[in-house]
Short mmCIF file of C-alpha atoms and ligand atoms in Angstrom, two decimals:
data_model
loop_
_atom_site.label_atom_id
_atom_site.label_comp_id
_atom_site.label_asym_id
_atom_site.label_seq_id
_atom_site.Cartn_x
_atom_site.Cartn_y
_atom_site.Cartn_z
CA MET A 1 -0.03 0.03 -0.01
CA VAL A 2 1.31 3.47 -0.84
CA THR A 3 1.64 5.62 2.34
CA VAL A 4 0.91 9.34 2.05
CA ILE A 5 1.45 12.06 4.69
CA ILE A 6 -0.86 15.01 4.49
CA THR A 7 0.00 17.98 6.80
CA GLY A 8 -2.88 20.35 7.46
CA VAL A 9 -5.30 17.38 7.09
CA ALA A 10 -7.95 18.97 9.29
CA GLY A 11 -8.17 22.10 7.19
CA PHE A 12 -10.35 22.90 4.26
CA VAL A 13 -8.18 21.58 1.41
CA GLY A 14 -6.29 18.96 3.45
CA SER A 15 -9.46 17.16 4.52
CA HIS A 16 -10.81 16.94 0.93
CA LEU A 17 -7.40 15.65 -0.17
CA ALA A 18 -7.51 13.04 2.57
CA ASP A 19 -10.99 11.86 1.49
CA LYS A 20 -9.66 11.44 -2.09
CA PHE A 21 -6.54 9.43 -1.17
CA VAL A 22 -8.37 7.31 1.39
CA ASN A 23 -11.15 6.55 -1.08
CA LYS A 24 -8.54 5.51 -3.69
CA GLY A 25 -7.04 2.97 -1.18
CA PHE A 26 -3.90 4.83 -0.14
CA HIS A 27 -2.69 4.61 3.47
CA VAL A 28 -3.07 8.17 4.67
CA ILE A 29 -1.34 9.62 7.80
CA GLY A 30 -2.85 13.01 8.50
CA ILE A 31 -1.03 15.51 10.73
CA ASP A 32 -2.61 18.73 12.15
CA ASN A 33 -2.42 20.91 15.27
CA PHE A 34 -5.93 22.37 14.86
CA LEU A 35 -4.62 25.98 14.52
CA THR A 36 -7.21 26.81 11.95
CA GLY A 37 -8.69 23.33 11.17
CA SER A 38 -11.17 21.23 13.05
CA ILE A 39 -11.70 17.51 13.87
CA GLU A 40 -15.12 17.74 12.28
CA ASN A 41 -13.51 18.00 8.81
CA ILE A 42 -11.98 14.57 9.23
CA SER A 43 -14.59 12.84 11.47
CA SER A 44 -15.80 10.63 8.66
CA LEU A 45 -12.25 9.35 8.15
CA LEU A 46 -11.35 8.51 11.73
CA ASP A 47 -12.81 5.00 11.64
CA LYS A 48 -11.31 4.05 8.27
CA ASP A 49 -8.65 1.31 8.45
CA ASN A 50 -6.36 3.20 5.90
CA PHE A 51 -6.49 6.55 7.79
CA GLU A 52 -4.38 7.54 10.82
CA PHE A 53 -4.47 10.91 12.47
CA ILE A 54 -1.61 12.43 14.50
CA GLU A 55 -2.15 15.65 16.42
CA HIS A 56 1.17 17.39 16.04
CA ASP A 57 2.66 20.77 15.28
CA ILE A 58 4.82 20.22 12.21
CA ILE A 59 7.30 22.86 13.28
CA LYS A 60 8.58 20.12 15.54
CA PRO A 61 10.21 17.16 13.69
CA ILE A 62 8.29 13.90 13.82
CA LYS A 63 9.70 10.33 13.49
CA LEU A 64 7.41 7.64 12.03
CA ASP A 65 8.16 3.94 11.85
CA GLU A 66 6.63 3.28 8.46
CA LYS A 67 8.16 3.98 5.10
CA ILE A 68 6.59 7.09 3.57
CA ASP A 69 6.01 7.27 -0.23
CA ILE A 70 4.42 10.74 -0.76
CA ILE A 71 4.31 13.83 1.40
CA LEU A 72 1.84 16.68 0.82
CA HIS A 73 2.73 19.72 2.94
CA PHE A 74 -0.52 21.65 3.21
CA ALA A 75 -0.39 22.88 6.74
CA CYS A 76 -0.66 26.69 6.86
CA PRO A 77 -3.37 29.22 7.58
CA ALA A 78 -4.69 30.36 4.18
CA SER A 79 -7.37 32.93 4.90
CA PRO A 80 -5.93 36.51 5.10
CA GLU A 81 -7.75 36.95 8.37
CA ASP A 82 -6.18 33.80 9.80
CA TYR A 83 -2.56 34.47 8.77
CA LEU A 84 -2.87 38.07 9.98
CA GLN A 85 -4.05 36.70 13.26
CA TYR A 86 -1.23 34.11 13.34
CA PRO A 87 1.66 35.86 11.58
CA LEU A 88 4.49 34.01 13.37
CA GLU A 89 2.80 30.59 13.27
CA THR A 90 2.41 31.20 9.48
CA LEU A 91 6.08 32.04 8.98
CA ARG A 92 7.15 29.09 11.06
CA VAL A 93 4.94 26.43 9.39
CA ASP A 94 6.11 27.49 5.94
CA SER A 95 9.76 27.69 6.85
CA ILE A 96 10.61 25.26 9.70
CA GLY A 97 7.57 23.12 8.86
CA THR A 98 8.63 22.93 5.22
CA TYR A 99 12.20 22.08 6.28
CA ASN A 100 10.97 19.27 8.56
CA THR A 101 8.69 17.73 5.89
CA LEU A 102 11.50 18.02 3.24
CA GLU A 103 13.90 16.25 5.56
CA MET A 104 11.35 13.55 6.17
CA SER A 105 10.88 13.24 2.38
CA ARG A 106 14.66 12.93 1.94
CA GLU A 107 14.96 10.24 4.62
CA ASN A 108 12.24 8.25 2.93
CA ASN A 109 13.04 9.17 -0.63
CA ALA A 110 9.44 10.21 -0.80
CA ARG A 111 7.79 12.33 -3.51
CA TYR A 112 7.14 15.84 -2.07
CA ILE A 113 4.25 18.14 -3.01
CA PHE A 114 4.33 21.63 -1.63
CA ALA A 115 1.09 23.70 -1.42
CA SER A 116 2.16 27.11 -2.66
CA THR A 117 -0.18 29.98 -3.63
CA SER A 118 -1.08 32.57 -6.21
CA GLU A 119 -0.11 35.01 -3.55
CA ILE A 120 3.57 34.53 -4.50
CA TYR A 121 2.71 36.69 -7.60
CA GLY A 122 1.69 39.52 -5.15
CA ASP A 123 -0.09 42.38 -6.86
CA PRO A 124 0.65 41.08 -10.36
CA LEU A 125 1.66 43.31 -13.30
CA VAL A 126 0.91 40.47 -15.72
CA ASN A 127 -2.56 38.97 -16.19
CA PRO A 128 -3.27 36.02 -16.30
CA GLN A 129 -0.22 34.86 -14.34
CA PRO A 130 1.99 32.16 -15.87
CA GLU A 131 4.48 30.21 -13.75
CA THR A 132 7.31 32.13 -15.44
CA TYR A 133 6.09 35.41 -13.89
CA TRP A 134 8.33 36.46 -10.95
CA GLY A 135 5.69 38.42 -9.12
CA ASN A 136 5.34 41.82 -7.49
CA VAL A 137 5.39 41.22 -3.70
CA HIS A 138 5.69 43.75 -0.85
CA SER A 139 8.31 41.80 1.07
CA THR A 140 7.68 43.48 4.50
CA GLY A 141 3.95 44.36 4.24
CA LEU A 142 1.28 42.79 6.37
CA ARG A 143 0.62 39.97 3.92
CA SER A 144 4.30 39.26 3.61
CA VAL A 145 4.14 36.64 6.43
CA TYR A 146 2.20 34.47 4.01
CA ASP A 147 3.64 35.47 0.64
CA GLU A 148 7.26 35.37 1.67
CA SER A 149 7.05 32.19 3.67
CA LYS A 150 5.55 30.55 0.57
CA ARG A 151 8.33 31.96 -1.57
CA PHE A 152 10.92 30.73 0.96
CA SER A 153 9.29 27.25 0.94
CA GLU A 154 9.36 27.24 -2.86
CA ALA A 155 13.06 28.12 -2.82
CA LEU A 156 13.80 25.50 -0.16
CA SER A 157 11.89 22.80 -2.07
CA MET A 158 13.72 23.65 -5.26
CA ALA A 159 17.11 23.56 -3.39
CA TYR A 160 16.21 19.98 -2.19
CA TYR A 161 15.30 19.03 -5.73
CA ARG A 162 18.63 20.39 -7.06
CA GLU A 163 20.90 19.32 -4.25
CA TYR A 164 19.39 15.89 -3.37
CA CYS A 165 17.47 15.11 -6.63
CA LEU A 166 14.38 14.83 -4.43
CA ASP A 167 11.14 14.35 -6.41
CA VAL A 168 9.65 17.79 -5.62
CA ARG A 169 6.53 19.24 -7.19
CA ILE A 170 5.11 22.70 -6.36
CA VAL A 171 1.48 23.60 -6.84
CA ARG A 172 0.56 27.24 -6.87
CA ILE A 173 -3.06 27.20 -5.82
CA PHE A 174 -5.41 30.01 -6.76
CA ASN A 175 -8.55 30.92 -4.73
CA THR A 176 -10.50 27.77 -3.97
CA TYR A 177 -13.89 27.39 -2.39
CA GLY A 178 -16.28 24.70 -1.32
CA PRO A 179 -17.87 22.87 1.60
CA ARG A 180 -15.88 22.85 4.87
CA MET A 181 -14.82 26.45 4.57
CA LYS A 182 -15.54 28.05 7.95
CA LEU A 183 -18.46 30.47 8.25
CA ASN A 184 -16.15 32.96 9.94
CA ASP A 185 -13.12 32.20 7.85
CA GLY A 186 -12.97 35.74 6.50
CA ARG A 187 -12.45 34.81 2.85
CA VAL A 188 -14.78 36.35 0.33
CA VAL A 189 -16.85 33.16 -0.49
CA PRO A 190 -17.94 32.25 3.02
CA ASN A 191 -18.27 35.95 4.00
CA PHE A 192 -20.60 36.79 1.10
CA ILE A 193 -22.63 33.59 1.38
CA SER A 194 -23.12 33.88 5.17
CA GLN A 195 -24.04 37.58 4.86
CA ALA A 196 -26.47 36.89 2.07
CA LEU A 197 -28.11 33.98 3.93
CA LYS A 198 -28.62 36.24 6.93
CA ASN A 199 -29.92 39.09 4.72
CA GLU A 200 -27.06 41.29 6.00
CA ASP A 201 -25.15 43.69 3.74
CA LEU A 202 -22.42 42.08 1.72
CA THR A 203 -19.06 43.83 2.52
CA VAL A 204 -17.22 44.61 -0.67
CA TYR A 205 -13.70 45.89 0.15
CA GLY A 206 -12.59 48.90 -1.95
CA GLU A 207 -14.69 49.54 -5.05
CA GLY A 208 -14.95 45.82 -5.89
CA THR A 209 -13.02 46.26 -9.14
CA GLN A 210 -10.28 43.85 -7.99
CA THR A 211 -10.64 40.43 -9.58
CA ARG A 212 -10.38 36.84 -8.43
CA SER A 213 -10.89 33.44 -10.09
CA PHE A 214 -12.64 30.76 -8.10
CA CYS A 215 -11.86 27.04 -8.33
CA TYR A 216 -14.16 24.44 -6.79
CA VAL A 217 -12.35 22.27 -4.26
CA LYS A 218 -13.24 18.97 -5.99
CA ASP A 219 -11.46 20.21 -9.19
CA LEU A 220 -8.43 21.33 -7.19
CA VAL A 221 -8.15 17.99 -5.41
CA GLU A 222 -8.45 16.15 -8.77
CA GLY A 223 -5.52 18.16 -10.02
CA ILE A 224 -3.39 17.60 -6.88
CA PHE A 225 -4.19 13.89 -6.91
CA LYS A 226 -3.06 13.57 -10.58
CA ILE A 227 0.12 15.57 -9.91
CA SER A 228 0.90 13.32 -6.94
CA ASN A 229 0.45 10.15 -8.98
CA THR A 230 2.10 11.04 -12.36
CA ASP A 231 5.73 10.19 -12.98
CA ASN A 232 8.33 12.55 -14.42
CA LEU A 233 7.01 15.80 -13.00
CA ASN A 234 10.13 16.27 -10.76
CA GLY A 235 11.03 19.93 -10.28
CA ASN A 236 7.82 21.19 -11.91
CA ILE A 237 5.98 24.27 -10.58
CA MET A 238 2.32 24.28 -11.62
CA ASN A 239 -0.55 26.73 -11.34
CA LEU A 240 -3.88 25.13 -10.22
CA GLY A 241 -6.97 27.26 -10.47
CA ASN A 242 -10.02 28.26 -12.49
CA PRO A 243 -9.30 30.84 -15.20
CA ASP A 244 -12.80 32.40 -15.06
CA GLU A 245 -12.11 35.84 -13.59
CA TYR A 246 -14.76 37.97 -11.73
CA LYS A 247 -14.72 41.48 -10.34
CA ILE A 248 -15.54 41.17 -6.70
CA LEU A 249 -18.50 43.60 -6.99
CA ASP A 250 -19.99 41.35 -9.74
CA PHE A 251 -19.29 38.30 -7.61
CA ALA A 252 -21.27 39.91 -4.74
CA LYS A 253 -24.25 40.32 -7.02
CA ILE A 254 -23.95 36.69 -8.16
CA ILE A 255 -24.12 35.51 -4.54
CA ILE A 256 -27.16 37.71 -3.79
CA ASN A 257 -28.83 36.32 -6.82
CA LYS A 258 -27.95 32.64 -6.08
CA THR A 259 -29.22 32.94 -2.51
CA ASN A 260 -32.40 34.84 -3.35
CA SER A 261 -31.30 37.29 -0.66
CA ASN A 262 -32.55 40.72 0.23
CA SER A 263 -29.11 41.84 1.12
CA LYS A 264 -27.62 45.09 -0.20
CA ILE A 265 -23.97 45.85 -0.86
CA THR A 266 -21.87 48.04 1.48
CA PHE A 267 -18.34 49.22 0.74
CA LYS A 268 -15.44 48.97 3.18
CA ASP A 269 -11.80 49.90 3.07
CA LEU A 270 -9.59 47.74 0.88
CA PRO A 271 -7.14 45.79 3.07
CA GLU A 272 -3.40 46.71 2.68
CA ASP A 273 -1.67 45.23 -0.39
CA ASP A 274 -4.85 43.53 -1.59
CA PRO A 275 -3.96 42.30 -5.11
CA LYS A 276 -5.91 44.05 -7.86
CA LEU A 277 -5.95 41.12 -10.30
CA ARG A 278 -5.66 37.38 -9.99
CA CYS A 279 -6.18 34.78 -12.70
CA PRO A 280 -4.26 31.62 -13.44
CA ASP A 281 -2.68 30.73 -16.70
CA ILE A 282 -3.21 26.98 -16.56
CA SER A 283 -1.76 26.00 -19.99
CA LYS A 284 1.31 24.33 -18.33
CA VAL A 285 -0.66 21.98 -16.09
CA GLN A 286 -3.10 21.40 -18.93
CA SER A 287 -0.38 20.16 -21.19
CA LEU A 288 1.41 18.16 -18.45
CA ILE A 289 -1.51 16.28 -16.89
CA GLU A 290 -4.52 17.20 -19.07
CA TRP A 291 -6.19 18.85 -16.11
CA LYS A 292 -8.71 21.69 -16.16
CA PRO A 293 -11.59 22.62 -13.82
CA GLN A 294 -14.86 20.80 -14.58
CA THR A 295 -17.29 22.41 -12.11
CA SER A 296 -19.27 25.49 -13.13
CA LEU A 297 -19.40 28.38 -10.70
CA ASP A 298 -23.14 27.78 -10.45
CA ASN A 299 -22.85 24.13 -9.36
CA GLY A 300 -19.91 24.80 -7.03
CA LEU A 301 -21.69 27.67 -5.31
CA GLN A 302 -24.84 25.53 -4.89
CA GLU A 303 -22.87 22.97 -2.92
CA THR A 304 -21.10 25.57 -0.91
CA ILE A 305 -24.34 27.45 -0.08
CA LYS A 306 -25.94 24.15 0.92
CA PHE A 307 -23.07 23.41 3.29
CA LEU A 308 -22.82 26.94 4.83
CA LYS A 309 -26.62 27.07 5.24
CA SER A 310 -26.47 23.87 7.29
CA LYS A 311 -23.86 25.43 9.48
CA LEU A 312 -25.97 28.49 10.13
CA GLU A 313 -29.00 26.41 11.17
P1 NAD B 1 -6.91 25.93 6.38
O1 NAD B 1 -6.61 26.99 7.29
O2 NAD B 1 -8.34 25.45 6.26
O3 NAD B 1 -6.07 24.64 6.66
C1 NAD B 1 -4.76 24.66 7.10
C2 NAD B 1 -4.55 23.54 8.14
O4 NAD B 1 -3.18 23.48 8.54
C3 NAD B 1 -5.45 23.68 9.36
O5 NAD B 1 -6.10 22.49 9.64
C4 NAD B 1 -4.43 24.02 10.49
O6 NAD B 1 -4.85 23.63 11.74
C5 NAD B 1 -3.17 23.29 10.02
N1 NAD B 1 -1.93 23.80 10.54
C6 NAD B 1 -1.48 25.10 10.55
N2 NAD B 1 -0.29 25.13 11.06
C7 NAD B 1 0.07 23.89 11.47
C8 NAD B 1 1.20 23.36 12.07
N3 NAD B 1 2.25 24.11 12.49
N4 NAD B 1 1.25 22.04 12.28
C9 NAD B 1 0.24 21.22 11.84
N5 NAD B 1 -0.89 21.66 11.33
C10 NAD B 1 -0.95 23.05 11.09
O7 NAD B 1 -6.41 26.37 4.90
P2 NAD B 1 -6.68 25.71 3.48
O8 NAD B 1 -7.59 26.65 2.71
O9 NAD B 1 -7.13 24.30 3.64
O10 NAD B 1 -5.25 25.76 2.83
C11 NAD B 1 -4.39 24.57 2.86
C12 NAD B 1 -3.11 24.84 2.11
O11 NAD B 1 -3.39 25.28 0.76
C13 NAD B 1 -2.32 25.97 2.75
O12 NAD B 1 -0.88 25.67 2.65
C14 NAD B 1 -2.55 27.19 1.82
O13 NAD B 1 -1.53 28.12 1.88
C15 NAD B 1 -2.76 26.47 0.46
N6 NAD B 1 -3.65 27.35 -0.37
C16 NAD B 1 -4.99 27.38 -0.19
C17 NAD B 1 -5.76 28.17 -0.98
C18 NAD B 1 -7.27 28.21 -0.86
O14 NAD B 1 -7.92 29.00 -1.60
N7 NAD B 1 -7.86 27.49 0.06
C19 NAD B 1 -5.15 28.96 -1.99
C20 NAD B 1 -3.78 28.94 -2.12
C21 NAD B 1 -3.00 28.08 -1.35
N1 UDP B 2 -13.23 40.64 -0.06
C1 UDP B 2 -14.28 41.45 0.05
N2 UDP B 2 -15.19 41.36 1.07
C2 UDP B 2 -15.03 40.34 2.01
C3 UDP B 2 -13.93 39.49 1.95
C4 UDP B 2 -12.98 39.68 0.90
O1 UDP B 2 -14.53 42.30 -0.86
O2 UDP B 2 -15.88 40.24 2.89
C5 UDP B 2 -12.28 40.71 -1.15
C6 UDP B 2 -10.82 40.93 -0.76
O3 UDP B 2 -10.52 42.28 -0.50
C7 UDP B 2 -10.08 40.38 -1.96
C8 UDP B 2 -11.07 39.30 -2.53
O4 UDP B 2 -12.33 39.61 -1.90
O5 UDP B 2 -9.95 41.33 -2.98
C9 UDP B 2 -10.64 37.84 -2.10
O6 UDP B 2 -10.42 37.87 -0.70
P1 UDP B 2 -10.07 36.55 0.05
O7 UDP B 2 -9.85 36.93 1.49
O8 UDP B 2 -11.11 35.57 -0.21
O9 UDP B 2 -8.71 36.00 -0.55
P2 UDP B 2 -7.39 36.66 -1.18
O10 UDP B 2 -7.58 36.47 -2.61
O11 UDP B 2 -7.31 38.07 -0.84
O12 UDP B 2 -6.30 35.82 -0.58
#
């Protein structure tokens, strides 16, 4: 049986990844310290024979008896509200945590998949963003705790690839949404949906002209699963996201419409260094693994609204 470690397994993306690997018959060891995740996200996995959970902070090294084949390092707060609340934890998990998981990968000669982010492009001057774009990041701004630790982790991962010929793959994930996002997560999708369901004003930051592209979590997981199980991708950096780009103001109107809400829109200050544009160029990953998102925004939102509604009740 192939043994996979998923750090951040009790989080939004990590728990969906664990579902996929467990259902496909892999032996999954999930690690999490519950900084931003919850046991509820993995409750359906806890009684499965091929799933093990270890409560552990990955900034401390961990020794496991079994041979590990694949490591997916996904532990890290991802919502701007979360990483601004936990700036040092964020810097540690994507520096010391990345180092610890890369070392574990080296000891086991395991394939290593690092969860990077579109944030490494900062406030991009190129749209859409291809992997070859170097980015425009404010290296000491508020958001730098996230952007720069991801950039450091990318550099560290590539150094392990070059120095030790480790089988490293980096996925640069763009805004992803779906069930298991927390109601109070702070990201735009759960914020707008919970506001709309409560008939409260939707809070658009700035004028709402900034853009984002939203990928449904099932599509993202499909891409990561394929990348984890395809040979000869060593040293590749790949964007994963949905290239359909929306202005945030238009997105607010879509949510009001989809939820049949009486909510209005209110404008609040734009957070510091909020990127004005974000859209993935996915041609590289399309040609490497023939992946592209399959879920329409309409269907993805329907599932997400259903989930968040159940949490409100
Ligand atoms: P999340 O906050 O829901 O999950 C992160 C998980 O990591 C949580 O369960 C948290 O408790 C755990 N964690 C944090 N620090 C830890 C530590 N030191 N030791 C062990 N566990 C720790 O976030 P998410 O949306 O699921 O994001 C998962 C990964 O994907 C992150 O690396 C994030 O940067 C990346 N990513 C996500 C998105 C997105 O839109 N969701 C976009 C780009 C990148
Ligand atoms: N945003 C907003 N209202 C909210 C939450 C977010 O207008 O209640 C905006 C935010 O300023 C950003 C975009 O929506 O431009 C996406 O924000 P999110 O926090 O989801 O992720 P980001 O892409 O900034 O990491």
